[in-house]
């Protein structure tokens, strides 16, 4: 089925292969011109399925935007990345039962268009992260298979899958992928691993799907602290680490210079354990030129997790992006109340 892109010129419901998208412009949204040095944190409420966006600038919550509840709560935001090379972070949605994938193309807090990825991931595959793993300036997808623990990379061009390859994993299953980012600034995405028992953190420096070197980050033995996202929080063009304490709801950032933690700070938190962070990204990362000279064959052969063609999941994904006031006091529903962490508890260990 041929899929058409649709402009968000007025509130219309559109159906794409059984996926209902309701796109609505709203007052008080943030434009793409306002997004320099701003990080987006996307939240999901575990029970209600509500979604919300926080915009962080200089470690302060400067804007919040509610995303209206979906009529089918199985659709979930799983990543934020620039899929159309316009310099703004877009939202990747995943239906874990059917494996369907869809992208909202964003300008700040406004969804301007949407499209689907014409491949489905098998239900037992989980998306762990995004990044440019083959230096072609395109957003690729990193997956993990739940039962076996195998990892794979989808190499993408726009929303088309052009190749995939398996990824060798850490032999100890307690080492789990916690995030992705370019820690040595070579233009290829690296992988951060966290040990579930010891709190050790490690970076795999990647060249394509091959690990060419490893390096140790500072450890965080508090296993209730989860690495919830990687983004540039202090505008130095280097990836930083966003941590969330799952017990207290406190959030804090480690400022990184490669493997070295050079500082840390608190950002607003959410005390309710019902709210989880589902995506973190710079809302307007530095744009990179397209490079069509890269050969997809260099990415590796086409392997799982491509699932056989299957019917798209029924049900609706209602996507009204209704932005609230830019005041930090204007929080999403379900009491997203701000807390402040006690930083002395989270001093990095060297």
PDB file of N, CA and C in Angstrom, residues 207-289:
ATOM      1  N   UNK A 207      32.175   1.048  15.022  1.00  0.00           N
ATOM      2  CA  UNK A 207      32.371   1.341  13.609  1.00  0.00           C
ATOM      3  C   UNK A 207      31.396   0.451  12.864  1.00  0.00           C
ATOM      4  N   UNK A 208      30.288   1.024  12.445  1.00  0.00           N
ATOM      5  CA  UNK A 208      29.201   0.203  11.916  1.00  0.00           C
ATOM      6  C   UNK A 208      28.631  -0.646  13.032  1.00  0.00           C
ATOM      7  N   UNK A 209      28.574  -1.944  12.806  1.00  0.00           N
ATOM      8  CA  UNK A 209      28.069  -2.862  13.824  1.00  0.00           C
ATOM      9  C   UNK A 209      29.194  -3.536  14.593  1.00  0.00           C
ATOM     10  N   UNK A 210      30.423  -3.056  14.427  1.00  0.00           N
ATOM     11  CA  UNK A 210      31.567  -3.651  15.099  1.00  0.00           C
ATOM     12  C   UNK A 210      32.046  -2.771  16.236  1.00  0.00           C
ATOM     13  N   UNK A 211      32.301  -3.391  17.375  1.00  0.00           N
ATOM     14  CA  UNK A 211      32.891  -2.678  18.508  1.00  0.00           C
ATOM     15  C   UNK A 211      34.403  -2.662  18.311  1.00  0.00           C
ATOM     16  N   UNK A 212      34.980  -1.448  18.181  1.00  0.00           N
ATOM     17  CA  UNK A 212      36.416  -1.329  17.914  1.00  0.00           C
ATOM     18  C   UNK A 212      37.205  -1.001  19.177  1.00  0.00           C
ATOM     19  N   UNK A 213      36.520  -0.596  20.237  1.00  0.00           N
ATOM     20  CA  UNK A 213      37.182  -0.296  21.509  1.00  0.00           C
ATOM     21  C   UNK A 213      36.104  -0.161  22.572  1.00  0.00           C
ATOM     22  N   UNK A 214      36.502  -0.266  23.831  1.00  0.00           N
ATOM     23  CA  UNK A 214      35.580  -0.061  24.941  1.00  0.00           C
ATOM     24  C   UNK A 214      36.194   0.925  25.922  1.00  0.00           C
ATOM     25  N   UNK A 215      35.355   1.531  26.735  1.00  0.00           N
ATOM     26  CA  UNK A 215      35.821   2.445  27.762  1.00  0.00           C
ATOM     27  C   UNK A 215      34.857   2.462  28.921  1.00  0.00           C
ATOM     28  N   UNK A 216      35.367   2.703  30.122  1.00  0.00           N
ATOM     29  CA  UNK A 216      34.548   2.670  31.317  1.00  0.00           C
ATOM     30  C   UNK A 216      34.081   4.082  31.685  1.00  0.00           C
ATOM     31  N   UNK A 217      32.795   4.220  31.897  1.00  0.00           N
ATOM     32  CA  UNK A 217      32.220   5.425  32.482  1.00  0.00           C
ATOM     33  C   UNK A 217      32.256   5.297  34.003  1.00  0.00           C
ATOM     34  N   UNK A 218      31.977   6.402  34.687  1.00  0.00           N
ATOM     35  CA  UNK A 218      31.837   6.325  36.135  1.00  0.00           C
ATOM     36  C   UNK A 218      30.721   5.355  36.492  1.00  0.00           C
ATOM     37  N   UNK A 219      30.910   4.608  37.561  1.00  0.00           N
ATOM     38  CA  UNK A 219      29.891   3.666  38.026  1.00  0.00           C
ATOM     39  C   UNK A 219      28.848   4.387  38.870  1.00  0.00           C
ATOM     40  N   UNK A 220      27.655   3.834  38.891  1.00  0.00           N
ATOM     41  CA  UNK A 220      26.584   4.316  39.765  1.00  0.00           C
ATOM     42  C   UNK A 220      25.968   3.096  40.427  1.00  0.00           C
ATOM     43  N   UNK A 221      26.474   2.699  41.619  1.00  0.00           N
ATOM     44  CA  UNK A 221      26.046   1.439  42.235  1.00  0.00           C
ATOM     45  C   UNK A 221      24.570   1.408  42.614  1.00  0.00           C
ATOM     46  N   UNK A 222      23.922   2.552  42.760  1.00  0.00           N
ATOM     47  CA  UNK A 222      22.498   2.572  43.090  1.00  0.00           C
ATOM     48  C   UNK A 222      21.713   2.005  41.908  1.00  0.00           C
ATOM     49  N   UNK A 223      21.306   0.744  42.026  1.00  0.00           N
ATOM     50  CA  UNK A 223      20.681   0.067  40.895  1.00  0.00           C
ATOM     51  C   UNK A 223      19.269   0.568  40.634  1.00  0.00           C
ATOM     52  N   UNK A 224      18.700   1.327  41.576  1.00  0.00           N
ATOM     53  CA  UNK A 224      17.388   1.926  41.323  1.00  0.00           C
ATOM     54  C   UNK A 224      17.488   3.147  40.428  1.00  0.00           C
ATOM     55  N   UNK A 225      18.712   3.566  40.113  1.00  0.00           N
ATOM     56  CA  UNK A 225      18.899   4.684  39.196  1.00  0.00           C
ATOM     57  C   UNK A 225      19.025   4.128  37.780  1.00  0.00           C
ATOM     58  N   UNK A 226      18.198   4.628  36.914  1.00  0.00           N
ATOM     59  CA  UNK A 226      18.127   4.146  35.538  1.00  0.00           C
ATOM     60  C   UNK A 226      18.667   5.214  34.603  1.00  0.00           C
ATOM     61  N   UNK A 227      19.500   4.810  33.651  1.00  0.00           N
ATOM     62  CA  UNK A 227      19.924   5.724  32.600  1.00  0.00           C
ATOM     63  C   UNK A 227      18.752   5.889  31.637  1.00  0.00           C
ATOM     64  N   UNK A 228      18.109   7.047  31.693  1.00  0.00           N
ATOM     65  CA  UNK A 228      16.854   7.246  30.968  1.00  0.00           C
ATOM     66  C   UNK A 228      17.021   7.924  29.627  1.00  0.00           C
ATOM     67  N   UNK A 229      18.200   8.501  29.371  1.00  0.00           N
ATOM     68  CA  UNK A 229      18.376   9.155  28.089  1.00  0.00           C
ATOM     69  C   UNK A 229      19.760   9.744  27.953  1.00  0.00           C
ATOM     70  N   UNK A 230      20.146   9.989  26.717  1.00  0.00           N
ATOM     71  CA  UNK A 230      21.442  10.586  26.402  1.00  0.00           C
ATOM     72  C   UNK A 230      21.207  11.739  25.438  1.00  0.00           C
ATOM     73  N   UNK A 231      21.680  12.932  25.805  1.00  0.00           N
ATOM     74  CA  UNK A 231      21.520  14.125  24.971  1.00  0.00           C
ATOM     75  C   UNK A 231      22.530  15.162  25.431  1.00  0.00           C
ATOM     76  N   UNK A 232      22.683  16.224  24.666  1.00  0.00           N
ATOM     77  CA  UNK A 232      23.577  17.318  25.025  1.00  0.00           C
ATOM     78  C   UNK A 232      22.803  18.333  25.850  1.00  0.00           C
ATOM     79  N   UNK A 233      23.013  18.318  27.168  1.00  0.00           N
ATOM     80  CA  UNK A 233      22.262  19.193  28.062  1.00  0.00           C
ATOM     81  C   UNK A 233      22.933  20.546  28.288  1.00  0.00           C
ATOM     82  N   UNK A 234      24.224  20.673  27.991  1.00  0.00           N
ATOM     83  CA  UNK A 234      24.917  21.935  28.278  1.00  0.00           C
ATOM     84  C   UNK A 234      25.498  22.589  27.034  1.00  0.00           C
ATOM     85  N   UNK A 235      25.026  22.190  25.868  1.00  0.00           N
ATOM     86  CA  UNK A 235      25.336  22.861  24.607  1.00  0.00           C
ATOM     87  C   UNK A 235      26.827  22.850  24.291  1.00  0.00           C
ATOM     88  N   UNK A 236      27.528  21.766  24.634  1.00  0.00           N
ATOM     89  CA  UNK A 236      28.936  21.647  24.256  1.00  0.00           C
ATOM     90  C   UNK A 236      29.130  20.634  23.136  1.00  0.00           C
ATOM     91  N   UNK A 237      28.000  20.170  22.569  1.00  0.00           N
ATOM     92  CA  UNK A 237      27.985  19.223  21.454  1.00  0.00           C
ATOM     93  C   UNK A 237      28.560  17.866  21.842  1.00  0.00           C
ATOM     94  N   UNK A 238      28.466  17.534  23.126  1.00  0.00           N
ATOM     95  CA  UNK A 238      28.919  16.244  23.618  1.00  0.00           C
ATOM     96  C   UNK A 238      27.770  15.580  24.368  1.00  0.00           C
ATOM     97  N   UNK A 239      27.600  14.261  24.231  1.00  0.00           N
ATOM     98  CA  UNK A 239      26.476  13.581  24.875  1.00  0.00           C
ATOM     99  C   UNK A 239      26.621  13.526  26.392  1.00  0.00           C
ATOM    100  N   UNK A 240      25.551  13.857  27.088  1.00  0.00           N
ATOM    101  CA  UNK A 240      25.466  13.779  28.544  1.00  0.00           C
ATOM    102  C   UNK A 240      24.466  12.696  28.930  1.00  0.00           C
ATOM    103  N   UNK A 241      24.465  12.328  30.207  1.00  0.00           N
ATOM    104  CA  UNK A 241      23.656  11.210  30.692  1.00  0.00           C
ATOM    105  C   UNK A 241      22.551  11.710  31.614  1.00  0.00           C
ATOM    106  N   UNK A 242      21.319  11.342  31.295  1.00  0.00           N
ATOM    107  CA  UNK A 242      20.164  11.663  32.148  1.00  0.00           C
ATOM    108  C   UNK A 242      19.798  10.438  32.967  1.00  0.00           C
ATOM    109  N   UNK A 243      19.836  10.595  34.310  1.00  0.00           N
ATOM    110  CA  UNK A 243      19.505   9.514  35.233  1.00  0.00           C
ATOM    111  C   UNK A 243      18.180   9.796  35.910  1.00  0.00           C
ATOM    112  N   UNK A 244      17.454   8.724  36.215  1.00  0.00           N
ATOM    113  CA  UNK A 244      16.200   8.831  36.961  1.00  0.00           C
ATOM    114  C   UNK A 244      16.212   7.804  38.088  1.00  0.00           C
ATOM    115  N   UNK A 245      15.929   8.264  39.312  1.00  0.00           N
ATOM    116  CA  UNK A 245      15.784   7.368  40.448  1.00  0.00           C
ATOM    117  C   UNK A 245      14.359   6.829  40.441  1.00  0.00           C
ATOM    118  N   UNK A 246      14.228   5.540  40.196  1.00  0.00           N
ATOM    119  CA  UNK A 246      12.898   4.953  40.050  1.00  0.00           C
ATOM    120  C   UNK A 246      12.120   4.914  41.353  1.00  0.00           C
ATOM    121  N   UNK A 247      12.799   5.034  42.494  1.00  0.00           N
ATOM    122  CA  UNK A 247      12.113   5.023  43.786  1.00  0.00           C
ATOM    123  C   UNK A 247      11.628   6.408  44.192  1.00  0.00           C
ATOM    124  N   UNK A 248      12.467   7.425  43.978  1.00  0.00           N
ATOM    125  CA  UNK A 248      12.131   8.772  44.443  1.00  0.00           C
ATOM    126  C   UNK A 248      11.586   9.673  43.345  1.00  0.00           C
ATOM    127  N   UNK A 249      11.803   9.311  42.094  1.00  0.00           N
ATOM    128  CA  UNK A 249      11.371  10.161  40.989  1.00  0.00           C
ATOM    129  C   UNK A 249      12.319  11.300  40.686  1.00  0.00           C
ATOM    130  N   UNK A 250      13.486  11.309  41.330  1.00  0.00           N
ATOM    131  CA  UNK A 250      14.443  12.380  41.100  1.00  0.00           C
ATOM    132  C   UNK A 250      15.182  12.165  39.780  1.00  0.00           C
ATOM    133  N   UNK A 251      15.489  13.279  39.096  1.00  0.00           N
ATOM    134  CA  UNK A 251      16.226  13.254  37.840  1.00  0.00           C
ATOM    135  C   UNK A 251      17.494  14.079  37.973  1.00  0.00           C
ATOM    136  N   UNK A 252      18.578  13.611  37.386  1.00  0.00           N
ATOM    137  CA  UNK A 252      19.821  14.370  37.431  1.00  0.00           C
ATOM    138  C   UNK A 252      20.649  14.048  36.202  1.00  0.00           C
ATOM    139  N   UNK A 253      21.546  14.964  35.847  1.00  0.00           N
ATOM    140  CA  UNK A 253      22.330  14.872  34.626  1.00  0.00           C
ATOM    141  C   UNK A 253      23.807  14.809  34.972  1.00  0.00           C
ATOM    142  N   UNK A 254      24.513  13.877  34.338  1.00  0.00           N
ATOM    143  CA  UNK A 254      25.973  13.877  34.353  1.00  0.00           C
ATOM    144  C   UNK A 254      26.445  14.552  33.076  1.00  0.00           C
ATOM    145  N   UNK A 255      27.238  15.615  33.214  1.00  0.00           N
ATOM    146  CA  UNK A 255      27.839  16.263  32.057  1.00  0.00           C
ATOM    147  C   UNK A 255      29.120  15.515  31.701  1.00  0.00           C
ATOM    148  N   UNK A 256      29.223  15.112  30.456  1.00  0.00           N
ATOM    149  CA  UNK A 256      30.315  14.247  30.027  1.00  0.00           C
ATOM    150  C   UNK A 256      31.252  14.967  29.067  1.00  0.00           C
ATOM    151  N   UNK A 257      32.529  14.610  29.167  1.00  0.00           N
ATOM    152  CA  UNK A 257      33.515  14.906  28.142  1.00  0.00           C
ATOM    153  C   UNK A 257      34.064  13.561  27.708  1.00  0.00           C
ATOM    154  N   UNK A 258      33.366  12.938  26.779  1.00  0.00           N
ATOM    155  CA  UNK A 258      33.681  11.561  26.427  1.00  0.00           C
ATOM    156  C   UNK A 258      33.346  10.638  27.575  1.00  0.00           C
ATOM    157  N   UNK A 259      34.339   9.912  28.074  1.00  0.00           N
ATOM    158  CA  UNK A 259      34.128   8.977  29.178  1.00  0.00           C
ATOM    159  C   UNK A 259      34.181   9.650  30.537  1.00  0.00           C
ATOM    160  N   UNK A 260      34.626  10.884  30.600  1.00  0.00           N
ATOM    161  CA  UNK A 260      34.867  11.553  31.878  1.00  0.00           C
ATOM    162  C   UNK A 260      33.647  12.387  32.271  1.00  0.00           C
ATOM    163  N   UNK A 261      33.172  12.180  33.500  1.00  0.00           N
ATOM    164  CA  UNK A 261      32.097  12.999  34.048  1.00  0.00           C
ATOM    165  C   UNK A 261      32.705  14.266  34.632  1.00  0.00           C
ATOM    166  N   UNK A 262      32.380  15.411  34.038  1.00  0.00           N
ATOM    167  CA  UNK A 262      32.997  16.684  34.432  1.00  0.00           C
ATOM    168  C   UNK A 262      32.087  17.522  35.323  1.00  0.00           C
ATOM    169  N   UNK A 263      30.852  17.105  35.526  1.00  0.00           N
ATOM    170  CA  UNK A 263      29.933  17.848  36.380  1.00  0.00           C
ATOM    171  C   UNK A 263      28.603  17.148  36.448  1.00  0.00           C
ATOM    172  N   UNK A 264      27.752  17.607  37.321  1.00  0.00           N
ATOM    173  CA  UNK A 264      26.406  17.053  37.437  1.00  0.00           C
ATOM    174  C   UNK A 264      25.477  18.103  37.990  1.00  0.00           C
ATOM    175  N   UNK A 265      24.199  17.933  37.717  1.00  0.00           N
ATOM    176  CA  UNK A 265      23.203  18.880  38.187  1.00  0.00           C
ATOM    177  C   UNK A 265      21.861  18.179  38.264  1.00  0.00           C
ATOM    178  N   UNK A 266      20.963  18.768  39.023  1.00  0.00           N
ATOM    179  CA  UNK A 266      19.596  18.255  39.095  1.00  0.00           C
ATOM    180  C   UNK A 266      18.744  18.939  38.049  1.00  0.00           C
ATOM    181  N   UNK A 267      17.718  18.251  37.606  1.00  0.00           N
ATOM    182  CA  UNK A 267      16.659  18.852  36.810  1.00  0.00           C
ATOM    183  C   UNK A 267      15.345  18.434  37.451  1.00  0.00           C
ATOM    184  N   UNK A 268      14.239  19.083  37.098  1.00  0.00           N
ATOM    185  CA  UNK A 268      12.964  18.709  37.714  1.00  0.00           C
ATOM    186  C   UNK A 268      12.679  17.221  37.591  1.00  0.00           C
ATOM    187  N   UNK A 269      12.044  16.679  38.606  1.00  0.00           N
ATOM    188  CA  UNK A 269      11.704  15.268  38.637  1.00  0.00           C
ATOM    189  C   UNK A 269      10.213  15.068  38.812  1.00  0.00           C
ATOM    190  N   UNK A 270       9.796  13.822  38.804  1.00  0.00           N
ATOM    191  CA  UNK A 270       8.392  13.447  38.981  1.00  0.00           C
ATOM    192  C   UNK A 270       8.325  12.370  40.051  1.00  0.00           C
ATOM    193  N   UNK A 271       7.677  12.636  41.192  1.00  0.00           N
ATOM    194  CA  UNK A 271       7.685  11.654  42.276  1.00  0.00           C
ATOM    195  C   UNK A 271       6.903  10.390  41.988  1.00  0.00           C
ATOM    196  N   UNK A 272       5.923  10.452  41.106  1.00  0.00           N
ATOM    197  CA  UNK A 272       5.093   9.283  40.845  1.00  0.00           C
ATOM    198  C   UNK A 272       5.837   8.272  39.995  1.00  0.00           C
ATOM    199  N   UNK A 273       5.867   7.015  40.436  1.00  0.00           N
ATOM    200  CA  UNK A 273       6.497   5.956  39.661  1.00  0.00           C
ATOM    201  C   UNK A 273       5.649   5.548  38.465  1.00  0.00           C
ATOM    202  N   UNK A 274       4.433   6.071  38.386  1.00  0.00           N
ATOM    203  CA  UNK A 274       3.568   5.768  37.252  1.00  0.00           C
ATOM    204  C   UNK A 274       4.063   6.435  35.970  1.00  0.00           C
ATOM    205  N   UNK A 275       4.799   7.537  36.104  1.00  0.00           N
ATOM    206  CA  UNK A 275       5.330   8.224  34.935  1.00  0.00           C
ATOM    207  C   UNK A 275       6.714   7.680  34.615  1.00  0.00           C
ATOM    208  N   UNK A 276       6.933   7.292  33.370  1.00  0.00           N
ATOM    209  CA  UNK A 276       8.233   6.800  32.926  1.00  0.00           C
ATOM    210  C   UNK A 276       8.730   7.659  31.765  1.00  0.00           C
ATOM    211  N   UNK A 277      10.042   7.833  31.694  1.00  0.00           N
ATOM    212  CA  UNK A 277      10.661   8.533  30.574  1.00  0.00           C
ATOM    213  C   UNK A 277      10.801   7.553  29.417  1.00  0.00           C
ATOM    214  N   UNK A 278      10.246   7.907  28.259  1.00  0.00           N
ATOM    215  CA  UNK A 278      10.273   6.995  27.120  1.00  0.00           C
ATOM    216  C   UNK A 278      11.200   7.477  26.004  1.00  0.00           C
ATOM    217  N   UNK A 279      11.591   8.753  26.023  1.00  0.00           N
ATOM    218  CA  UNK A 279      12.496   9.258  24.988  1.00  0.00           C
ATOM    219  C   UNK A 279      13.130  10.549  25.463  1.00  0.00           C
ATOM    220  N   UNK A 280      14.362  10.774  25.040  1.00  0.00           N
ATOM    221  CA  UNK A 280      15.104  11.996  25.351  1.00  0.00           C
ATOM    222  C   UNK A 280      15.906  12.365  24.109  1.00  0.00           C
ATOM    223  N   UNK A 281      15.888  13.647  23.731  1.00  0.00           N
ATOM    224  CA  UNK A 281      16.660  14.076  22.562  1.00  0.00           C
ATOM    225  C   UNK A 281      16.801  15.582  22.556  1.00  0.00           C
ATOM    226  N   UNK A 282      17.859  16.056  21.929  1.00  0.00           N
ATOM    227  CA  UNK A 282      17.953  17.480  21.627  1.00  0.00           C
ATOM    228  C   UNK A 282      16.896  17.810  20.585  1.00  0.00           C
ATOM    229  N   UNK A 283      16.091  18.828  20.853  1.00  0.00           N
ATOM    230  CA  UNK A 283      14.971  19.127  19.971  1.00  0.00           C
ATOM    231  C   UNK A 283      15.434  19.658  18.626  1.00  0.00           C
ATOM    232  N   UNK A 284      16.585  20.320  18.603  1.00  0.00           N
ATOM    233  CA  UNK A 284      17.117  20.824  17.342  1.00  0.00           C
ATOM    234  C   UNK A 284      18.611  20.570  17.310  1.00  0.00           C
ATOM    235  N   UNK A 285      19.013  19.325  17.052  1.00  0.00           N
ATOM    236  CA  UNK A 285      20.447  19.023  16.975  1.00  0.00           C
ATOM    237  C   UNK A 285      21.056  19.690  15.762  1.00  0.00           C
ATOM    238  N   UNK A 286      22.392  19.767  15.761  1.00  0.00           N
ATOM    239  CA  UNK A 286      23.077  20.364  14.618  1.00  0.00           C
ATOM    240  C   UNK A 286      22.760  19.562  13.367  1.00  0.00           C
ATOM    241  N   UNK A 287      22.235  20.221  12.315  1.00  0.00           N
ATOM    242  CA  UNK A 287      21.916  19.470  11.091  1.00  0.00           C
ATOM    243  C   UNK A 287      23.178  18.968  10.417  1.00  0.00           C
ATOM    244  N   UNK A 288      23.048  17.811   9.795  1.00  0.00           N
ATOM    245  CA  UNK A 288      24.156  17.227   9.061  1.00  0.00           C
ATOM    246  C   UNK A 288      23.751  17.080   7.603  1.00  0.00           C
ATOM    247  N   UNK A 289      24.684  17.239   6.669  1.00  0.00           N
ATOM    248  CA  UNK A 289      24.325  17.109   5.258  1.00  0.00           C
ATOM    249  C   UNK A 289      23.975  15.679   4.906  1.00  0.00           C
TER     250      UNK A 289
END
